[in-house]
Amino acid sequence: MTLGDFEEMMDSCVRCSKCKFIPQIQIKSKRFSHICPSIEYYNFHAYSGGGRMIMANALHRGRIEFTPEMLEVLYSCTNCGGCEISCKWVYDLEPNEVIHELRVAAVESGAGPLPKHKKYIDLVDRNQNPYGEPSEKRPAWLEDDIELDENSSTIFFVGCTAAYRREEIAKSTARVLNAGGEKFRILGTDEVCCGSPVYRVGDKTKAIEIMKRNIELFRERGVERIVTSCAGCFNMLKTEYPRYVEHEFEVVHISQLLETMLSEGRIKPTREVPMKVTYHDPCHLGRMSEPYEPYEGEKIEILSQVYMWDPPKPERRGAGGVYDAPRNVLKQIPGVELIEMERIREYSYCCGAGGGVKSAFPAFALWTGGERVQEAEATGAEGIVSVCPFCSTNIRDALKSRESKMEYYDLTELVLLSLEGGD
Ligand code: SF4
Ligand code: SF4
């Protein structure tokens, strides 16, 4: 798709600002009513989903050009997709898709992405990961007690963040897989970035190259099923890859597999973990993980200013994301009490790290993480649980900067704590 495919949509934005907040019926307090971290932090309409659509439309119609100021606005967005869910309640537009296409246009024109993004894209080119770490170090997290089965058609796609920065999540994921008797292997030094950091900042060409390379590798290695512990990898492999490349693989997130293992009695949490926790929904495991179906029908005016879609437009309102699996797992851990935050499921507030924001706008990323931490603290819980190494990094940074008493846990770590012999 290109910006031109969104012409009608960009013209339809009525500047109502509903994309700045969670839908009214879901609001529980003014304090936690926003959905868009960008508008909340920068407080100027251009920094909202609707504002960026106006910008995209103006560029598409040749009324403006890319400038450093405009790029700054364009990239101060975590690609969390919250604006899209809120707009769909009223006007059914897709601001997050438009923002992505505007980023693609920025890259294709040579204006984008930002220098920080270019730097990590170069690292992905050279080292196959955005951290610039050597491939040989990718499986360094693997410990002797973790059992791999080199004949399995299931791989644990570790992802760059878990492999190089959040090794504890890679280890606990592998250990819960072992505990449930799930046979799996890893690609080790041959694993490469899923392409998410490159795709999200608009380098679609390079991202598609990475997708093709990964698909080829999966086929060569006889992979049939891919397990991820990262919401970003899950989103790319499950939702974005099928938009650009042929893809026959089953993709599951570890939270879904844990739910299955529990229901089949393959893991039995018996040890008490006495703790009140709250759960953070990663945007890319939740609202953004529904399949994207490009719409090719028509908008028909049936009465004055009353429109309908012919044929009916497929709904993509975030409700079909992965929300129940992690919650159902938490509820089966003895002693764990789950207390929900105000913004949950498709109305969840972003952790603040995505869309290239953590690298280019660290202060904004930290502020957003701090907002989410304050919402978590308001529940009275002692722990904040999630299922994404990238969310983990930003939320941990925010907990530290706020000197919060809360602790962050990956879901797999809590499950391990609840198993006999698992620490
Ligand atoms: S993008 Fe949608 S919700 Fe936002 S201002 Fe435009 S019409 Fe309103
Ligand atoms: S994707 Fe998220 S940060 Fe970006 S404009 Fe939409 S709600 Fe705001």
XYZ file of C-alpha atoms and ligand atoms in Angstrom:
439
model
C 0.000 0.000 0.000
C 1.041 3.621 -0.405
C -0.206 6.937 0.948
C -2.377 7.230 -2.179
C -4.399 4.196 -1.049
C -5.427 6.195 2.020
C -6.534 9.339 0.130
C -10.216 8.953 0.903
C -9.422 8.100 4.504
C -7.121 11.103 4.964
C -9.832 13.373 3.551
C -12.345 11.899 5.994
C -10.607 12.934 9.213
C -12.962 15.399 10.920
C -10.385 16.494 13.536
C -12.598 15.331 16.354
C -9.626 14.349 18.566
C -11.232 11.098 19.684
C -7.994 9.339 18.707
C -6.307 11.047 21.669
C -8.401 9.206 24.261
C -9.697 5.743 24.919
C -13.338 5.460 23.812
C -15.554 7.451 26.177
C -17.488 4.422 27.370
C -14.222 2.848 28.540
C -12.922 5.865 30.479
C -12.740 5.253 34.230
C -10.900 8.423 35.279
C -9.599 11.624 33.700
C -6.093 10.750 34.921
C -5.908 7.624 32.790
C -8.151 8.623 29.904
C -5.532 9.162 27.177
C -4.682 6.508 24.609
C -1.983 8.462 22.706
C 1.266 9.003 24.623
C 2.525 11.320 21.908
C -0.239 13.937 22.172
C -0.204 13.631 25.949
C 3.530 14.366 26.088
C 3.862 16.980 23.323
C 0.378 18.537 23.656
C 0.021 19.851 20.092
C -2.498 18.413 17.591
C 0.141 17.390 15.027
C 1.412 14.851 17.562
C -1.860 12.878 17.495
C -3.028 10.200 15.069
C -5.426 12.663 13.456
C -2.768 15.395 13.326
C -0.339 13.093 11.562
C -3.076 12.172 9.060
C -3.473 15.858 8.210
C 0.301 16.050 7.758
C 0.282 12.938 5.554
C -2.553 14.334 3.445
C -0.785 17.671 2.997
C 2.390 15.908 1.889
C 0.497 13.587 -0.438
C -1.254 16.575 -2.082
C 2.065 18.373 -2.517
C 1.241 21.170 -0.088
C 4.209 20.501 2.221
C 7.578 18.783 2.044
C 9.561 16.794 4.555
C 11.413 19.106 6.916
C 13.461 18.263 10.038
C 10.594 19.593 12.200
C 8.029 17.471 10.419
C 10.196 14.352 10.700
C 10.519 14.983 14.410
C 6.712 15.008 14.720
C 6.340 11.973 12.455
C 8.785 9.859 14.445
C 7.625 10.917 17.933
C 5.025 8.157 17.738
C 5.345 4.702 19.230
C 3.220 3.032 16.514
C 1.091 1.759 19.371
C -2.080 1.796 17.285
C -4.224 3.244 20.064
C -5.422 6.077 17.825
C -6.672 3.567 15.314
C -8.779 1.653 17.827
C -10.351 4.841 19.169
C -11.066 6.276 15.714
C -12.679 3.030 14.642
C -15.376 3.555 17.231
C -16.455 6.701 15.432
C -15.056 7.101 11.897
C -13.356 3.810 11.133
C -10.137 5.414 9.869
C -6.636 3.947 10.164
C -4.284 6.688 11.390
C -1.588 4.230 12.450
C -1.480 2.692 8.964
C -1.264 6.187 7.473
C 1.557 7.125 9.870
C 3.435 4.028 8.756
C 2.965 4.856 5.075
C 4.126 8.417 5.736
C 7.287 6.967 7.292
C 7.717 4.753 4.229
C 7.351 7.843 2.020
C 9.921 9.657 4.186
C 12.434 6.830 3.744
C 11.749 6.532 0.004
C 12.292 10.274 -0.466
C 15.612 10.045 1.393
C 14.399 12.322 4.196
C 13.827 9.618 6.797
C 14.339 7.879 9.075
C 16.122 9.809 11.822
C 19.906 9.462 12.330
C 19.435 7.198 15.389
C 17.264 4.876 13.306
C 19.761 4.867 10.430
C 22.442 3.878 12.885
C 20.593 0.815 14.142
C 19.445 -0.142 10.618
C 23.144 -0.204 9.651
C 23.770 -2.451 12.650
C 20.967 -4.800 11.549
C 22.632 -4.873 8.101
C 26.039 -5.672 9.501
C 25.307 -7.732 12.608
C 21.718 -8.951 12.051
C 20.577 -7.182 15.217
C 19.975 -3.532 16.152
C 22.351 -3.689 19.123
C 25.435 -4.296 16.995
C 26.288 -7.461 18.912
C 28.118 -10.290 17.155
C 26.005 -13.220 15.886
C 28.240 -15.622 17.838
C 26.931 -14.078 21.051
C 23.259 -14.593 20.140
C 22.867 -17.954 21.891
C 25.134 -16.940 24.831
C 22.070 -16.952 27.143
C 21.688 -20.698 26.709
C 22.583 -22.588 29.896
C 23.522 -26.240 30.326
C 20.256 -27.299 31.957
C 18.151 -26.114 28.978
C 17.249 -29.000 26.692
C 16.963 -28.508 22.949
C 15.717 -31.093 20.470
C 17.524 -30.705 17.168
C 14.858 -32.822 15.406
C 11.929 -30.660 16.450
C 10.017 -28.665 13.820
C 9.246 -26.054 16.508
C 11.699 -23.237 17.039
C 11.889 -20.729 19.839
C 12.537 -17.505 17.892
C 14.436 -15.723 20.646
C 14.533 -12.223 19.117
C 17.317 -9.659 19.458
C 16.206 -8.038 22.723
C 15.806 -11.292 24.687
C 19.006 -12.713 23.190
C 21.254 -9.723 23.904
C 19.579 -7.522 26.510
C 16.954 -9.504 28.417
C 18.615 -12.897 28.639
C 16.572 -13.738 31.735
C 13.445 -13.821 29.534
C 15.117 -16.082 26.958
C 16.143 -18.449 29.764
C 12.802 -18.519 31.572
C 10.949 -19.031 28.269
C 13.160 -21.994 27.367
C 12.786 -23.413 30.867
C 8.977 -23.265 30.908
C 8.991 -24.952 27.491
C 11.177 -27.688 28.970
C 8.947 -27.942 32.033
C 5.897 -28.502 29.806
C 7.702 -31.164 27.761
C 7.560 -29.007 24.629
C 10.241 -30.098 22.160
C 11.946 -27.177 20.471
C 15.209 -25.909 19.105
C 16.683 -22.497 18.357
C 18.385 -21.134 15.265
C 21.332 -20.053 17.401
C 23.945 -17.975 15.617
C 21.882 -18.174 12.400
C 18.869 -16.362 13.847
C 18.469 -12.837 12.453
C 16.339 -9.864 13.480
C 12.621 -10.277 12.656
C 12.777 -6.858 10.962
C 10.466 -5.011 13.349
C 12.789 -2.078 14.221
C 13.474 -1.533 10.514
C 9.855 -1.874 9.391
C 8.420 0.380 12.079
C 10.528 3.377 11.055
C 9.463 3.009 7.422
C 12.287 1.122 5.717
C 9.818 -1.228 4.094
C 12.201 -2.398 1.350
C 14.826 -3.539 3.819
C 12.189 -5.031 6.107
C 10.794 -7.131 3.245
C 14.346 -8.331 2.452
C 14.669 -9.443 6.079
C 11.263 -11.150 5.958
C 12.281 -13.087 2.828
C 15.578 -14.071 4.370
C 13.866 -15.355 7.508
C 11.217 -17.279 5.574
C 13.955 -18.915 3.474
C 15.862 -19.864 6.624
C 12.735 -21.329 8.280
C 12.049 -23.416 5.169
C 15.667 -24.608 4.884
C 15.586 -25.698 8.524
C 12.265 -27.550 8.289
C 10.483 -25.215 10.697
C 6.732 -25.641 11.057
C 5.958 -23.746 14.221
C 7.549 -20.604 15.691
C 7.286 -19.700 19.379
C 8.119 -16.139 20.407
C 8.554 -14.505 23.791
C 8.518 -11.018 22.258
C 5.370 -9.114 21.288
C 7.258 -7.310 18.506
C 8.575 -10.531 16.920
C 5.113 -12.109 17.304
C 3.490 -9.159 15.558
C 5.950 -9.175 12.692
C 5.876 -12.924 12.102
C 2.148 -13.365 12.608
C 0.598 -10.137 11.318
C 3.036 -8.179 9.128
C 4.892 -10.979 7.288
C 1.703 -12.335 5.640
C 1.056 -8.856 4.177
C 4.284 -9.025 2.174
C 5.538 -12.607 1.854
C 4.144 -16.135 1.468
C 4.136 -17.693 4.861
C 2.980 -21.175 5.925
C 4.267 -21.221 9.506
C 2.250 -21.388 12.689
C 3.240 -18.541 15.023
C 2.425 -18.711 18.724
C 3.298 -16.491 21.618
C 4.652 -18.196 24.733
C 1.629 -16.958 26.733
C -0.688 -18.884 24.391
C 1.441 -21.991 24.610
C 1.566 -21.737 28.404
C -2.233 -21.539 28.501
C -2.405 -24.724 26.397
C 0.204 -26.507 28.513
C -1.768 -25.637 31.665
C -5.089 -26.790 30.222
C -3.487 -30.081 29.163
C -1.976 -30.537 32.608
C 1.555 -30.513 31.230
C 2.659 -27.931 33.733
C 1.312 -27.836 37.241
C 1.909 -24.655 39.231
C 1.826 -25.890 42.806
C 4.112 -23.530 44.694
C 2.522 -20.429 46.237
C 3.656 -17.131 44.750
C 1.918 -14.762 47.177
C 1.809 -11.559 45.212
C -0.623 -8.944 43.923
C 0.202 -8.220 40.301
C -1.132 -6.179 37.452
C -0.746 -7.067 33.790
C 0.496 -4.774 30.999
C -0.856 -5.622 27.510
C 1.915 -5.073 24.929
C 0.376 -3.153 21.976
C 1.817 -5.542 19.408
C 0.546 -8.669 21.143
C -2.819 -7.043 21.766
C -4.637 -4.589 19.544
C -2.079 -4.641 16.725
C -1.905 -8.409 16.327
C -5.152 -8.852 14.410
C -4.609 -9.736 10.744
C -4.685 -6.746 8.396
C -6.994 -7.137 5.417
C -6.712 -4.365 2.833
C -10.213 -3.204 1.870
C -11.122 -2.839 -1.756
C -14.831 -2.003 -1.576
C -16.642 1.290 -1.925
C -17.939 3.955 0.416
C -21.526 4.776 -0.557
C -23.535 7.773 0.665
C -26.942 6.315 1.500
C -28.411 9.491 3.040
C -26.945 12.979 3.278
C -23.608 12.462 5.058
C -24.592 8.899 6.023
C -22.249 6.324 4.504
C -21.948 2.597 4.342
C -19.296 0.268 2.996
C -20.096 -2.051 0.122
C -19.231 -4.871 0.660
C -19.014 -4.544 4.476
C -15.533 -3.621 5.633
C -13.646 -6.212 7.726
C -13.446 -5.076 11.316
C -10.016 -4.628 12.865
C -10.778 -3.072 16.190
C -8.234 -4.781 18.353
C -10.654 -7.023 20.227
C -9.106 -10.156 18.669
C -5.639 -9.634 20.166
C -3.946 -11.951 22.670
C -5.435 -10.814 25.978
C -6.932 -13.843 27.707
C -4.004 -16.246 27.460
C -1.581 -14.343 29.746
C -4.392 -13.525 32.190
C -5.568 -17.142 32.303
C -2.004 -18.238 33.039
C -1.635 -15.695 35.844
C -4.930 -16.788 37.378
C -3.649 -20.362 37.667
C -0.554 -19.472 39.643
C -1.329 -20.202 43.305
C -1.158 -17.085 45.445
C -1.120 -14.620 42.549
C -3.887 -12.029 42.638
C -4.430 -10.150 39.390
C -5.592 -6.556 39.769
C -6.346 -4.829 36.487
C -5.232 -1.338 35.530
C -7.792 1.136 34.143
C -6.589 0.861 30.543
C -6.432 -2.737 29.451
C -6.764 -5.015 26.429
C -7.309 -3.007 23.205
C -7.470 0.209 25.262
C -4.154 -0.426 26.949
C -1.617 2.401 27.230
C 1.690 1.850 25.450
C 4.906 1.131 27.414
C 6.542 3.911 25.358
C 9.381 2.039 23.679
C 8.115 1.143 20.202
C 8.236 2.705 16.755
C 11.874 3.776 17.065
C 11.017 6.094 19.983
C 13.283 4.450 22.564
C 16.349 5.169 20.439
C 15.424 8.588 19.008
C 13.405 10.124 21.865
C 14.541 8.453 25.095
C 13.045 11.145 27.359
C 9.612 10.687 25.752
C 9.940 6.897 26.014
C 10.842 7.133 29.694
C 7.997 9.556 30.419
C 5.488 7.213 28.757
C 6.857 4.248 30.697
C 6.476 6.377 33.839
C 2.822 7.050 33.032
C 2.187 3.323 32.676
C 4.032 2.637 35.922
C 1.886 5.223 37.748
C -1.230 3.512 36.435
C 0.153 0.180 37.638
C 1.035 1.662 41.040
C -2.519 2.994 41.386
C -3.803 -0.607 41.488
C -1.886 -1.281 44.703
C -0.157 -4.272 43.095
C 3.402 -5.194 44.030
C 4.367 -6.519 40.634
C 3.854 -5.527 37.020
C 3.803 -8.503 34.670
C 4.099 -8.505 30.917
C 5.228 -10.701 28.059
C 7.625 -8.671 25.927
C 11.373 -8.077 26.386
C 11.128 -4.618 24.828
C 8.266 -3.531 27.127
C 10.317 -5.041 29.933
C 13.298 -2.803 29.192
C 11.297 0.421 29.116
C 9.088 -0.410 32.090
C 12.136 -1.418 34.136
C 13.821 1.869 33.186
C 10.681 3.759 34.268
C 10.436 1.831 37.562
C 14.056 2.699 38.263
C 13.741 6.367 37.385
C 10.636 6.706 39.570
C 12.293 4.728 42.381
C 9.128 2.665 42.375
C 8.633 -0.131 44.879
C 7.049 -2.288 42.187
C 8.969 -5.126 40.532
C 8.729 -6.154 36.886
C 8.242 -9.837 35.979
C 7.965 -11.625 32.710
C 5.040 -14.073 32.814
C 7.415 -16.995 32.262
C 9.427 -15.998 35.343
C 6.323 -16.126 37.544
C 5.312 -19.496 36.083
C 8.784 -20.851 36.818
C 8.543 -19.622 40.412
C 5.300 -21.573 40.808
C 6.756 -24.897 39.642
C 8.370 -27.385 41.989
C 12.114 -27.059 41.581
C 11.865 -24.000 39.308
C 13.516 -20.802 40.591
S -8.202 10.310 13.088
Fe -10.341 9.760 13.566
S -10.570 10.146 15.754
Fe -8.699 11.229 15.077
S -9.365 13.310 14.614
Fe -9.482 12.143 12.694
S -11.591 11.369 12.614
Fe -11.236 12.032 14.717
S 0.197 5.164 17.111
Fe 0.070 5.592 19.330
S 1.604 7.239 19.695
Fe 1.235 7.144 17.469
S -0.354 8.682 17.100
Fe -1.411 6.700 17.363
S -1.919 6.606 19.565
Fe -0.385 8.243 19.287
